[in-house]
PDB file of N, CA and C in Angstrom:
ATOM      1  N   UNK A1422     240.022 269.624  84.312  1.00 52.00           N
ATOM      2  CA  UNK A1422     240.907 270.643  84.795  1.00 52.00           C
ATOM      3  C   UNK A1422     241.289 270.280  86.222  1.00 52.00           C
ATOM      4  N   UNK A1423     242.643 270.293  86.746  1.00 52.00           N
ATOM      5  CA  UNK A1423     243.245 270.168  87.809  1.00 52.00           C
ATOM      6  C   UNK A1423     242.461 271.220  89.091  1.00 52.00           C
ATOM      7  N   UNK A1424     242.178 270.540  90.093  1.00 52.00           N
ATOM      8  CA  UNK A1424     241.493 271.431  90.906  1.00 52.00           C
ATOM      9  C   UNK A1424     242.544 272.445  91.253  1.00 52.00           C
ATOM     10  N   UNK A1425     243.390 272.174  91.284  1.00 52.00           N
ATOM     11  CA  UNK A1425     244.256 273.583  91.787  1.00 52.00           C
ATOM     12  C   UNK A1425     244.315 274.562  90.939  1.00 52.00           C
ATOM     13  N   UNK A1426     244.069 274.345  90.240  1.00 53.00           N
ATOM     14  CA  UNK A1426     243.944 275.667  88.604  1.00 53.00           C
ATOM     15  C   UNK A1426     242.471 275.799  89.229  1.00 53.00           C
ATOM     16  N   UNK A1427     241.631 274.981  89.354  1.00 54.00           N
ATOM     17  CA  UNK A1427     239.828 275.708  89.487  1.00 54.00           C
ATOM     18  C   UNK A1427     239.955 276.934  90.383  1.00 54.00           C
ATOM     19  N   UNK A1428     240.755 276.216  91.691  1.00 55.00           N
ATOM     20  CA  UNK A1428     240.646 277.151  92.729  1.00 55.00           C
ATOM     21  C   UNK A1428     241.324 278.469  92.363  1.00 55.00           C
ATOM     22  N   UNK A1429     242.351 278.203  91.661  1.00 55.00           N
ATOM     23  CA  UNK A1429     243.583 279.285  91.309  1.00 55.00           C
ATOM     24  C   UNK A1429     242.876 280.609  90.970  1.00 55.00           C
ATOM     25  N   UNK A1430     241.759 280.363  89.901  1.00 58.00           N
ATOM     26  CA  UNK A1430     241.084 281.463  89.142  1.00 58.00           C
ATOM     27  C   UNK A1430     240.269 282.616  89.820  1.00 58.00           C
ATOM     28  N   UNK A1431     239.908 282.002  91.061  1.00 58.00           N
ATOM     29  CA  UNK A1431     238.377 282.136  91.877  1.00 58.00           C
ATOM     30  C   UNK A1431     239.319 282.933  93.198  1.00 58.00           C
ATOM     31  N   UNK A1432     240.407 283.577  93.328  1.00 60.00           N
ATOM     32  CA  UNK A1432     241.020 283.708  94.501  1.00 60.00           C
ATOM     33  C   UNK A1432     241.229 285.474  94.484  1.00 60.00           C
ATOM     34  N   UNK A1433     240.715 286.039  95.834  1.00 60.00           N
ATOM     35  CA  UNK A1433     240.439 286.929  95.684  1.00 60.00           C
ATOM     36  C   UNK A1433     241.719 287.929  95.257  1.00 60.00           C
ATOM     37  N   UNK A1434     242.753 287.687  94.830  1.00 64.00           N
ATOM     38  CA  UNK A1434     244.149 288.786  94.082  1.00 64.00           C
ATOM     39  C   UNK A1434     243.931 288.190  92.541  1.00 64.00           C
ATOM     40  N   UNK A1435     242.801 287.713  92.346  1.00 64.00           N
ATOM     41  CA  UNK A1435     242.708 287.844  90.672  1.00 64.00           C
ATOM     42  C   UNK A1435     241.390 288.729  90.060  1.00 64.00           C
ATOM     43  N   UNK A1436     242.129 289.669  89.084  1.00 63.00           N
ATOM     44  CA  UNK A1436     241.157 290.432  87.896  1.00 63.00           C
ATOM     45  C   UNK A1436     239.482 289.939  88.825  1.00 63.00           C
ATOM     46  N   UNK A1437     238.521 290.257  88.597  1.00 64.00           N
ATOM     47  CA  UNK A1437     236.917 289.999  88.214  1.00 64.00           C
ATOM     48  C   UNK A1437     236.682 288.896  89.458  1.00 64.00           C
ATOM     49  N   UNK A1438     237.684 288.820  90.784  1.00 67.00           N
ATOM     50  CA  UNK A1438     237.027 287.892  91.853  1.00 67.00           C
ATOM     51  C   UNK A1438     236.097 288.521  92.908  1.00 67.00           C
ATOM     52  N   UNK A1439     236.303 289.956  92.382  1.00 65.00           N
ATOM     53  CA  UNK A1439     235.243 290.899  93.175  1.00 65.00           C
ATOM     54  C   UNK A1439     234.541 291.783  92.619  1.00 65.00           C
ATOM     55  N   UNK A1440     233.111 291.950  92.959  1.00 67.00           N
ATOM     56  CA  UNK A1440     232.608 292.332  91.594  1.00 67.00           C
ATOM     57  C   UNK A1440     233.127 294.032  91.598  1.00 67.00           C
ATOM     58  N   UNK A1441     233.017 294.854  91.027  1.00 65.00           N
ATOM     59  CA  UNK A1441     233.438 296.118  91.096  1.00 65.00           C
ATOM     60  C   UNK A1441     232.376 297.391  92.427  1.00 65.00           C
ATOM     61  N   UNK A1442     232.798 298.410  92.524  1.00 66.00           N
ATOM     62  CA  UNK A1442     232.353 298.935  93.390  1.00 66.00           C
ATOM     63  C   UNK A1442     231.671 300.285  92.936  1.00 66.00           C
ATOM     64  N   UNK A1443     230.679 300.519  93.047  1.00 68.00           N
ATOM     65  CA  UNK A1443     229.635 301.300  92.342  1.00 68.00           C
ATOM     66  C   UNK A1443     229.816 302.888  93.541  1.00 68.00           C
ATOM     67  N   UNK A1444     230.151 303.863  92.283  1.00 76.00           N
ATOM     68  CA  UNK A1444     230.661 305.104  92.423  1.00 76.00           C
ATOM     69  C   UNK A1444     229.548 305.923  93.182  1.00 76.00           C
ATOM     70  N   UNK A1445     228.336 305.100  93.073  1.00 81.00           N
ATOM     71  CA  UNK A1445     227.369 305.858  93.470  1.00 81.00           C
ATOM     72  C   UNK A1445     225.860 306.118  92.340  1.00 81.00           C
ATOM     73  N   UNK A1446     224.844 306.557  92.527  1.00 85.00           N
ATOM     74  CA  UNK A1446     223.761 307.147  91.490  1.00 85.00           C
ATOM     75  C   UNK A1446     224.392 307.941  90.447  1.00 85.00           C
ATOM     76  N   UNK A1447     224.175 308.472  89.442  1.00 79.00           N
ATOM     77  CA  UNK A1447     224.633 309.185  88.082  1.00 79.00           C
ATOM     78  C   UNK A1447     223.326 310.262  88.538  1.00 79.00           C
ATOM     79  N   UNK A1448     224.578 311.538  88.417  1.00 84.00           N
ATOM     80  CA  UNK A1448     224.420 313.139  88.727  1.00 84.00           C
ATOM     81  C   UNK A1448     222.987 313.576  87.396  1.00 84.00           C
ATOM     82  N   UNK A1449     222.571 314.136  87.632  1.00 83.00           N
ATOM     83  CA  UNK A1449     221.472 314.587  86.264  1.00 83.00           C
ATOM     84  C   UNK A1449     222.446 315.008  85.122  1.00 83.00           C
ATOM     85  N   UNK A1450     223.637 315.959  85.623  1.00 87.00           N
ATOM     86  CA  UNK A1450     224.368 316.294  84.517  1.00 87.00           C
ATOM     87  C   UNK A1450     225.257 314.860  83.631  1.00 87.00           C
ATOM     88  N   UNK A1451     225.244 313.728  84.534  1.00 84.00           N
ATOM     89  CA  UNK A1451     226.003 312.285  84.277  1.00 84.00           C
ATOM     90  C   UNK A1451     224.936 311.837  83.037  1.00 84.00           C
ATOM     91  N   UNK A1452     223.964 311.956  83.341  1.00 80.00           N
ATOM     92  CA  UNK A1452     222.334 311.031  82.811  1.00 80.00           C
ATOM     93  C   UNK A1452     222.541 312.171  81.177  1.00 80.00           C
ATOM     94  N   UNK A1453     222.523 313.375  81.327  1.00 82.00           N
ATOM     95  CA  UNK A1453     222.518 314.311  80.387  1.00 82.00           C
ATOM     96  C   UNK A1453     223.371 314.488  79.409  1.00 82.00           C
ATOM     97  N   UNK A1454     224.929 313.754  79.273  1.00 87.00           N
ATOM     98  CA  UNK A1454     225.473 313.734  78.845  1.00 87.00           C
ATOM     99  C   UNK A1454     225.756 312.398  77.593  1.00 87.00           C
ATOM    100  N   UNK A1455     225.174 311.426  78.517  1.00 87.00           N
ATOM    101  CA  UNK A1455     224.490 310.515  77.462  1.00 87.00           C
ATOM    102  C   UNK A1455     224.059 310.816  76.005  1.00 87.00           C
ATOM    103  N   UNK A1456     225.026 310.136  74.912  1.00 86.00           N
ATOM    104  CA  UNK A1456     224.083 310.294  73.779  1.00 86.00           C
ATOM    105  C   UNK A1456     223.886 309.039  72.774  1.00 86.00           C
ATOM    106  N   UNK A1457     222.401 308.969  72.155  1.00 87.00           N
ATOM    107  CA  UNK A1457     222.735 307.302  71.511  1.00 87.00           C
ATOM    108  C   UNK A1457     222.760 307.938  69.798  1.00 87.00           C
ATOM    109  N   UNK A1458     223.043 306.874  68.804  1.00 88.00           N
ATOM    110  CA  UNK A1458     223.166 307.827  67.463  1.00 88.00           C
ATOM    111  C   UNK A1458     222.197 306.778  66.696  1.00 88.00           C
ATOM    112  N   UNK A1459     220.954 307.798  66.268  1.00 90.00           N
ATOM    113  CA  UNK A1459     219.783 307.032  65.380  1.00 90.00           C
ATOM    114  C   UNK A1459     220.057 307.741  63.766  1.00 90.00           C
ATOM    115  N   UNK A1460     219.673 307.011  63.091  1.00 93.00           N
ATOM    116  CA  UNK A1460     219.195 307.202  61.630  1.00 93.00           C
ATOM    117  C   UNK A1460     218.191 308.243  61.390  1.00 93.00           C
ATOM    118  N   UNK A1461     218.292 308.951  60.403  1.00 94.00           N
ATOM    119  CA  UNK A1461     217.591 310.234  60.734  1.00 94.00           C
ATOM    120  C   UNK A1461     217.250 310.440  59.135  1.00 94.00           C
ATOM    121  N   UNK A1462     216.104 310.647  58.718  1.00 96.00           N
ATOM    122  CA  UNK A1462     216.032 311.561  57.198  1.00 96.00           C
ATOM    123  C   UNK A1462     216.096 312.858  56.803  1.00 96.00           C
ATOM    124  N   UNK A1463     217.040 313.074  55.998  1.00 96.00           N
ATOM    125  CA  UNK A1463     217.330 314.731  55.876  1.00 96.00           C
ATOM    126  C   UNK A1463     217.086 314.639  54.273  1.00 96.00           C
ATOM    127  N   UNK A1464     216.377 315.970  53.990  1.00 97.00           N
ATOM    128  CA  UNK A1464     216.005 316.144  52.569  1.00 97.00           C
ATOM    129  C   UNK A1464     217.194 317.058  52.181  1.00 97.00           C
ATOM    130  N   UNK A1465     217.935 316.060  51.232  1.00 96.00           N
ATOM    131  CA  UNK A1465     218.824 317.326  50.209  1.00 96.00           C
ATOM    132  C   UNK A1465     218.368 318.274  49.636  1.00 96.00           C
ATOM    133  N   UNK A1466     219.345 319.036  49.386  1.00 95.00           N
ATOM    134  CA  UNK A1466     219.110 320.872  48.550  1.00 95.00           C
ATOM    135  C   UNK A1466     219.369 320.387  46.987  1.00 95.00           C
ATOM    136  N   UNK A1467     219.411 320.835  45.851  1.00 92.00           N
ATOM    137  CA  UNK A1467     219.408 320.586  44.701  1.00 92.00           C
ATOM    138  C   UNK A1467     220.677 321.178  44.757  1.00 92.00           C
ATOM    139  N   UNK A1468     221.656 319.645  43.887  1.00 89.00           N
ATOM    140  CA  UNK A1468     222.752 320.303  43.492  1.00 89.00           C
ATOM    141  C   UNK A1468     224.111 319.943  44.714  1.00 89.00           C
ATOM    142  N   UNK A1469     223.733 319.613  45.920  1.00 92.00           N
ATOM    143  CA  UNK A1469     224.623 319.665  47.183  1.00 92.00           C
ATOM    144  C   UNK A1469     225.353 318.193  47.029  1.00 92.00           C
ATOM    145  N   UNK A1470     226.351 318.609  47.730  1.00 91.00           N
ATOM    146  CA  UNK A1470     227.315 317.185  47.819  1.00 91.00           C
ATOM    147  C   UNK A1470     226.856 316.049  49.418  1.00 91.00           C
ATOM    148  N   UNK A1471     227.117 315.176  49.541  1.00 92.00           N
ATOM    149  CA  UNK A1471     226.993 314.307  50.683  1.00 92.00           C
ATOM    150  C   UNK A1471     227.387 315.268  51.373  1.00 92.00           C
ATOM    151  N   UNK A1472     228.713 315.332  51.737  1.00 91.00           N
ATOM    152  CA  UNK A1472     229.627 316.433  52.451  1.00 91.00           C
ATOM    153  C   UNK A1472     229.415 317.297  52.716  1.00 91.00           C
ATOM    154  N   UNK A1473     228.511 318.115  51.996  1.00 93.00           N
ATOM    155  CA  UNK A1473     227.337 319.493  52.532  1.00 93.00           C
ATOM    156  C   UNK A1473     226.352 319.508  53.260  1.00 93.00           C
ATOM    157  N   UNK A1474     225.558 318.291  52.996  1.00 93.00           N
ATOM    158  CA  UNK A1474     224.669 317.927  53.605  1.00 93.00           C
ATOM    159  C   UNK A1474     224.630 317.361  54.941  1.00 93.00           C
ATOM    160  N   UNK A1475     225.723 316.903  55.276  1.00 92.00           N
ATOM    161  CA  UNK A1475     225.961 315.769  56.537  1.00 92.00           C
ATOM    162  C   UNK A1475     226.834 316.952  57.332  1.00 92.00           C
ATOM    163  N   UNK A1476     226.826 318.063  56.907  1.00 92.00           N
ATOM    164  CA  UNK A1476     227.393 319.693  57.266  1.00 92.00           C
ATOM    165  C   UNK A1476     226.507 319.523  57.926  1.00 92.00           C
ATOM    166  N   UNK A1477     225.553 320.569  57.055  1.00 93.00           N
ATOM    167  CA  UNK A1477     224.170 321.060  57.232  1.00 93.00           C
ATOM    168  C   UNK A1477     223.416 320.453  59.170  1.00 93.00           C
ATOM    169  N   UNK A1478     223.166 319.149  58.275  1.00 92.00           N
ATOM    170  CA  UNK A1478     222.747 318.135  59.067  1.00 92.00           C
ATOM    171  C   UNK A1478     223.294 317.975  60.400  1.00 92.00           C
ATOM    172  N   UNK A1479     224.170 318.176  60.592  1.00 88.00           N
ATOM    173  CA  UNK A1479     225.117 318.122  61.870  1.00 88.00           C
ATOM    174  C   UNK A1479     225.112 316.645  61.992  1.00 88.00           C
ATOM    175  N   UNK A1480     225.659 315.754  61.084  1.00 85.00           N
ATOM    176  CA  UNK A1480     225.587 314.475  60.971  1.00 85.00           C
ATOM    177  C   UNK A1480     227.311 314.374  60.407  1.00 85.00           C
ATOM    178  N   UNK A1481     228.098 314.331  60.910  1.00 70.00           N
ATOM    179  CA  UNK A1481     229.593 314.241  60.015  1.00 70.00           C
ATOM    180  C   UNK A1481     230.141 312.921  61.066  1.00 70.00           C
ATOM    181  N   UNK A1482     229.302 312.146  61.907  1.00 83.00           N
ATOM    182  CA  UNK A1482     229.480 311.014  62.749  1.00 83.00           C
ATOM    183  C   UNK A1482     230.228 309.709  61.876  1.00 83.00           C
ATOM    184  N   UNK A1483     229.344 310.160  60.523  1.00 88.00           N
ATOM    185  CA  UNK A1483     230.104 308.957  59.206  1.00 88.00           C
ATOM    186  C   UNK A1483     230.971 309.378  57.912  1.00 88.00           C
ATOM    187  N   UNK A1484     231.328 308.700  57.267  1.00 91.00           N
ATOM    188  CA  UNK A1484     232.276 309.415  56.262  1.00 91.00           C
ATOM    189  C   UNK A1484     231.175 309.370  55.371  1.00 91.00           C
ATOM    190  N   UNK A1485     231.937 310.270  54.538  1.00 91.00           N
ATOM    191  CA  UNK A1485     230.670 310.535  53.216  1.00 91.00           C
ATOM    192  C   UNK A1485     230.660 309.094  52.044  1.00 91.00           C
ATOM    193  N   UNK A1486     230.818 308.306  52.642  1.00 93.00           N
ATOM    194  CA  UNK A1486     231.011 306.956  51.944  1.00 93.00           C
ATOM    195  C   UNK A1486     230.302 306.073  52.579  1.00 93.00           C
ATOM    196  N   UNK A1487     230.636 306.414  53.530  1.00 93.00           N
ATOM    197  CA  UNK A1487     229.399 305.232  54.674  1.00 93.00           C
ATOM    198  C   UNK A1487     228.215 305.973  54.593  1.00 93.00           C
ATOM    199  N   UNK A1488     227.766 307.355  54.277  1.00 93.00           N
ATOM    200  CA  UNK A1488     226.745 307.669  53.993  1.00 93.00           C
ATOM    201  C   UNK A1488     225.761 307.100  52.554  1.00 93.00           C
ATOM    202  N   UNK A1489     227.172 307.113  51.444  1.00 94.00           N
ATOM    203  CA  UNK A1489     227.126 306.766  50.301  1.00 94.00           C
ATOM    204  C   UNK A1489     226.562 305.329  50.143  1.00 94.00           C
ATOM    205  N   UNK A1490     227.113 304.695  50.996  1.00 94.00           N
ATOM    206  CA  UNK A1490     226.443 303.002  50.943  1.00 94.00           C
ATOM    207  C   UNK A1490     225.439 302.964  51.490  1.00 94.00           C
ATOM    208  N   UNK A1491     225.190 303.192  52.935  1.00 94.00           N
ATOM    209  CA  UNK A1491     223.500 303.832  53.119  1.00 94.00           C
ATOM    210  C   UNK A1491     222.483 304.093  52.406  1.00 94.00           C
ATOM    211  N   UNK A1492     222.735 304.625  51.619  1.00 95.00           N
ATOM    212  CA  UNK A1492     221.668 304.960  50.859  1.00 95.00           C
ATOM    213  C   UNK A1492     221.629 304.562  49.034  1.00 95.00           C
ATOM    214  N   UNK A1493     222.792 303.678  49.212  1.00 94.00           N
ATOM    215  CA  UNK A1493     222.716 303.265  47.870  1.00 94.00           C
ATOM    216  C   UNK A1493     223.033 304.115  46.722  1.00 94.00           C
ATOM    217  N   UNK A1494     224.189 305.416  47.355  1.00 93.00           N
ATOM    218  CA  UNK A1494     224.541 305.965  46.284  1.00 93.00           C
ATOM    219  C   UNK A1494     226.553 306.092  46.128  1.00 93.00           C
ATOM    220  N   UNK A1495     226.547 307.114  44.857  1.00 86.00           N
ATOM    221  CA  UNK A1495     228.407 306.712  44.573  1.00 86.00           C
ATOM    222  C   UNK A1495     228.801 307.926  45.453  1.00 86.00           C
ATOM    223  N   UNK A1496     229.494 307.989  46.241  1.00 76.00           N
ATOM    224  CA  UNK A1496     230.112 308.911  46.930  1.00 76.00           C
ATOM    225  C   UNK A1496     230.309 310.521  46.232  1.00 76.00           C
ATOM    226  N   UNK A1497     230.242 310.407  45.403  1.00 83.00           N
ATOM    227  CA  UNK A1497     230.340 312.001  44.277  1.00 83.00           C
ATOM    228  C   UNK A1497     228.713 312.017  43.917  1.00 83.00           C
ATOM    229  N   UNK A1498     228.133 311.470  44.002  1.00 84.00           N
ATOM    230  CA  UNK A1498     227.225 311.931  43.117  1.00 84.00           C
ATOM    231  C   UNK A1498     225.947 313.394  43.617  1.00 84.00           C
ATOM    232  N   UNK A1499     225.817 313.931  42.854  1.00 89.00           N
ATOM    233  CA  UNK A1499     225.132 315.211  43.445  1.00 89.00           C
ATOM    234  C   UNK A1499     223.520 314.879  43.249  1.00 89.00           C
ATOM    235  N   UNK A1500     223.279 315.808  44.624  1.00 93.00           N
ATOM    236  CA  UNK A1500     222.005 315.171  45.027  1.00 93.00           C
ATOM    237  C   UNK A1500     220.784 316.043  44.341  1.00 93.00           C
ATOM    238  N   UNK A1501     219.782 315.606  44.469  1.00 94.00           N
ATOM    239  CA  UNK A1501     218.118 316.084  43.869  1.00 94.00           C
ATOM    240  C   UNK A1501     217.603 316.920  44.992  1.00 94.00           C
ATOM    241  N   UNK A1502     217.578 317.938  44.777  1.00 95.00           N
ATOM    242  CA  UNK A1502     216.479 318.532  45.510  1.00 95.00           C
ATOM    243  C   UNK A1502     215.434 317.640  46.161  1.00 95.00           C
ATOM    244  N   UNK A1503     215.070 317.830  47.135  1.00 96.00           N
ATOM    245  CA  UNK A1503     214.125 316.770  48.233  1.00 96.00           C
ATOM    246  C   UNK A1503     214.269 315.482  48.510  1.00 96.00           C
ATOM    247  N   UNK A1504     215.547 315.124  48.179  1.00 95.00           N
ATOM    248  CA  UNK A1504     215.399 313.481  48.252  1.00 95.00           C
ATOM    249  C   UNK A1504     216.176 313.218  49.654  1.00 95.00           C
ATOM    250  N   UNK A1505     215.106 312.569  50.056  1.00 97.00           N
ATOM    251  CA  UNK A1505     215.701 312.106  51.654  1.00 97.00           C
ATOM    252  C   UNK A1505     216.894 310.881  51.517  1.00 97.00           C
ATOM    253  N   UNK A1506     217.674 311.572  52.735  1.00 96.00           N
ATOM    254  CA  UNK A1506     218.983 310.636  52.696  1.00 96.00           C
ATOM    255  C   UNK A1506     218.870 310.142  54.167  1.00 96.00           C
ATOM    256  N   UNK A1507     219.124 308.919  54.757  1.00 96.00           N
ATOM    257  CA  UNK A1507     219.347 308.590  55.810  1.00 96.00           C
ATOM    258  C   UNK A1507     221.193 309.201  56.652  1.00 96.00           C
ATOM    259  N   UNK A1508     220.969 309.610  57.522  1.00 95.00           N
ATOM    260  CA  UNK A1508     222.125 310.242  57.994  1.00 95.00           C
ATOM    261  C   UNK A1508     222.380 309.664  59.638  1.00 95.00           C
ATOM    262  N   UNK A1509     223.170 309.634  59.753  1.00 93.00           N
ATOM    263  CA  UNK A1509     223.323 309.179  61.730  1.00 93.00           C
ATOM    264  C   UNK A1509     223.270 310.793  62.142  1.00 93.00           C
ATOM    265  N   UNK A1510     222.464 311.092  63.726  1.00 89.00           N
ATOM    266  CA  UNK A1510     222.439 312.053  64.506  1.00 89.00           C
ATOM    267  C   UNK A1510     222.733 311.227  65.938  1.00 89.00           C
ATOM    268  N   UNK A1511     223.827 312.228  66.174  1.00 86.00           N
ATOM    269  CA  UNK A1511     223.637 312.086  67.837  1.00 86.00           C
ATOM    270  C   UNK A1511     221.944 312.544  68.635  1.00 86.00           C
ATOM    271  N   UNK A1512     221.797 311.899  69.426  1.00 86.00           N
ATOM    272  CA  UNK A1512     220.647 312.567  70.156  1.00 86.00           C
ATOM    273  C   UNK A1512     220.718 312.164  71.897  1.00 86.00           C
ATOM    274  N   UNK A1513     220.240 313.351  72.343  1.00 86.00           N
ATOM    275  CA  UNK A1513     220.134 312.714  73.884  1.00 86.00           C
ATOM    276  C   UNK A1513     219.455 310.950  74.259  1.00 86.00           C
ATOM    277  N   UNK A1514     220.156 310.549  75.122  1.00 83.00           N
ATOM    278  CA  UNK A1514     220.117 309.114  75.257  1.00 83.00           C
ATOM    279  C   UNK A1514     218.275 308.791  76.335  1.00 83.00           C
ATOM    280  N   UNK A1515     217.381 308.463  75.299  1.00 80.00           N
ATOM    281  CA  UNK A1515     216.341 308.468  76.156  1.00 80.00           C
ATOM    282  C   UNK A1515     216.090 306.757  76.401  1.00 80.00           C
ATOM    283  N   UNK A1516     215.481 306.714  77.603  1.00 76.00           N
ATOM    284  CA  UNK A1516     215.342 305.085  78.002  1.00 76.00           C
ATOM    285  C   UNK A1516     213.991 304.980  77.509  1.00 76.00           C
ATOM    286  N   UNK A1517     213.519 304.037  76.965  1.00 75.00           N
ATOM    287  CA  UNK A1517     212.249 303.202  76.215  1.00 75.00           C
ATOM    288  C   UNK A1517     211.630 302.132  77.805  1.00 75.00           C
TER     289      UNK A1517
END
């Protein structure tokens, strides 16, 4: 590469030649608002549709099809009393 292109990139009136400028610490209400989305088991009702359940659940993050492949079932099919379904939940964002 032509040094004048090396230099060209690296000059401070281009995009990313400075790193960005930090707004400051994150407010408790900033930190609180955070949310990450885990896999969650919810036991169906006898008889209920995906779509009821991912109601219920407060899980409607996926379509009732992406739920359906999840768990290895046909998008219509009605569920069994107690059978756990994996569902996405929002939840507050905790650091590990």
């Amino acid at each position: 590469m032509p040094s004048s292109t090396a230099s060209a990139c690296c000059t401070p009136s281009t995009p990313f030649a400075r790193p960005p400028r930090a707004s400051g610490p994150l407010t408790a209400a900033e930190r609180g608002s955070f949310r990450e989305f885990r896999l969650r088991l919810v036991a169906a009702r006898g008889g209920e549709t995906l779509a009821q359940l991912l109601t219920r659940a407060n899980a409607a993050t996926w379509s009732t099809e992406m739920v359906a492949v999840a768990n290895a079932l046909g998008a219509g099919t009605p569920l069994r009393g107690g059978e756990l379904l994996k569902v996405p939940r929002a939840e507050p964002y905790r650091p590990r």
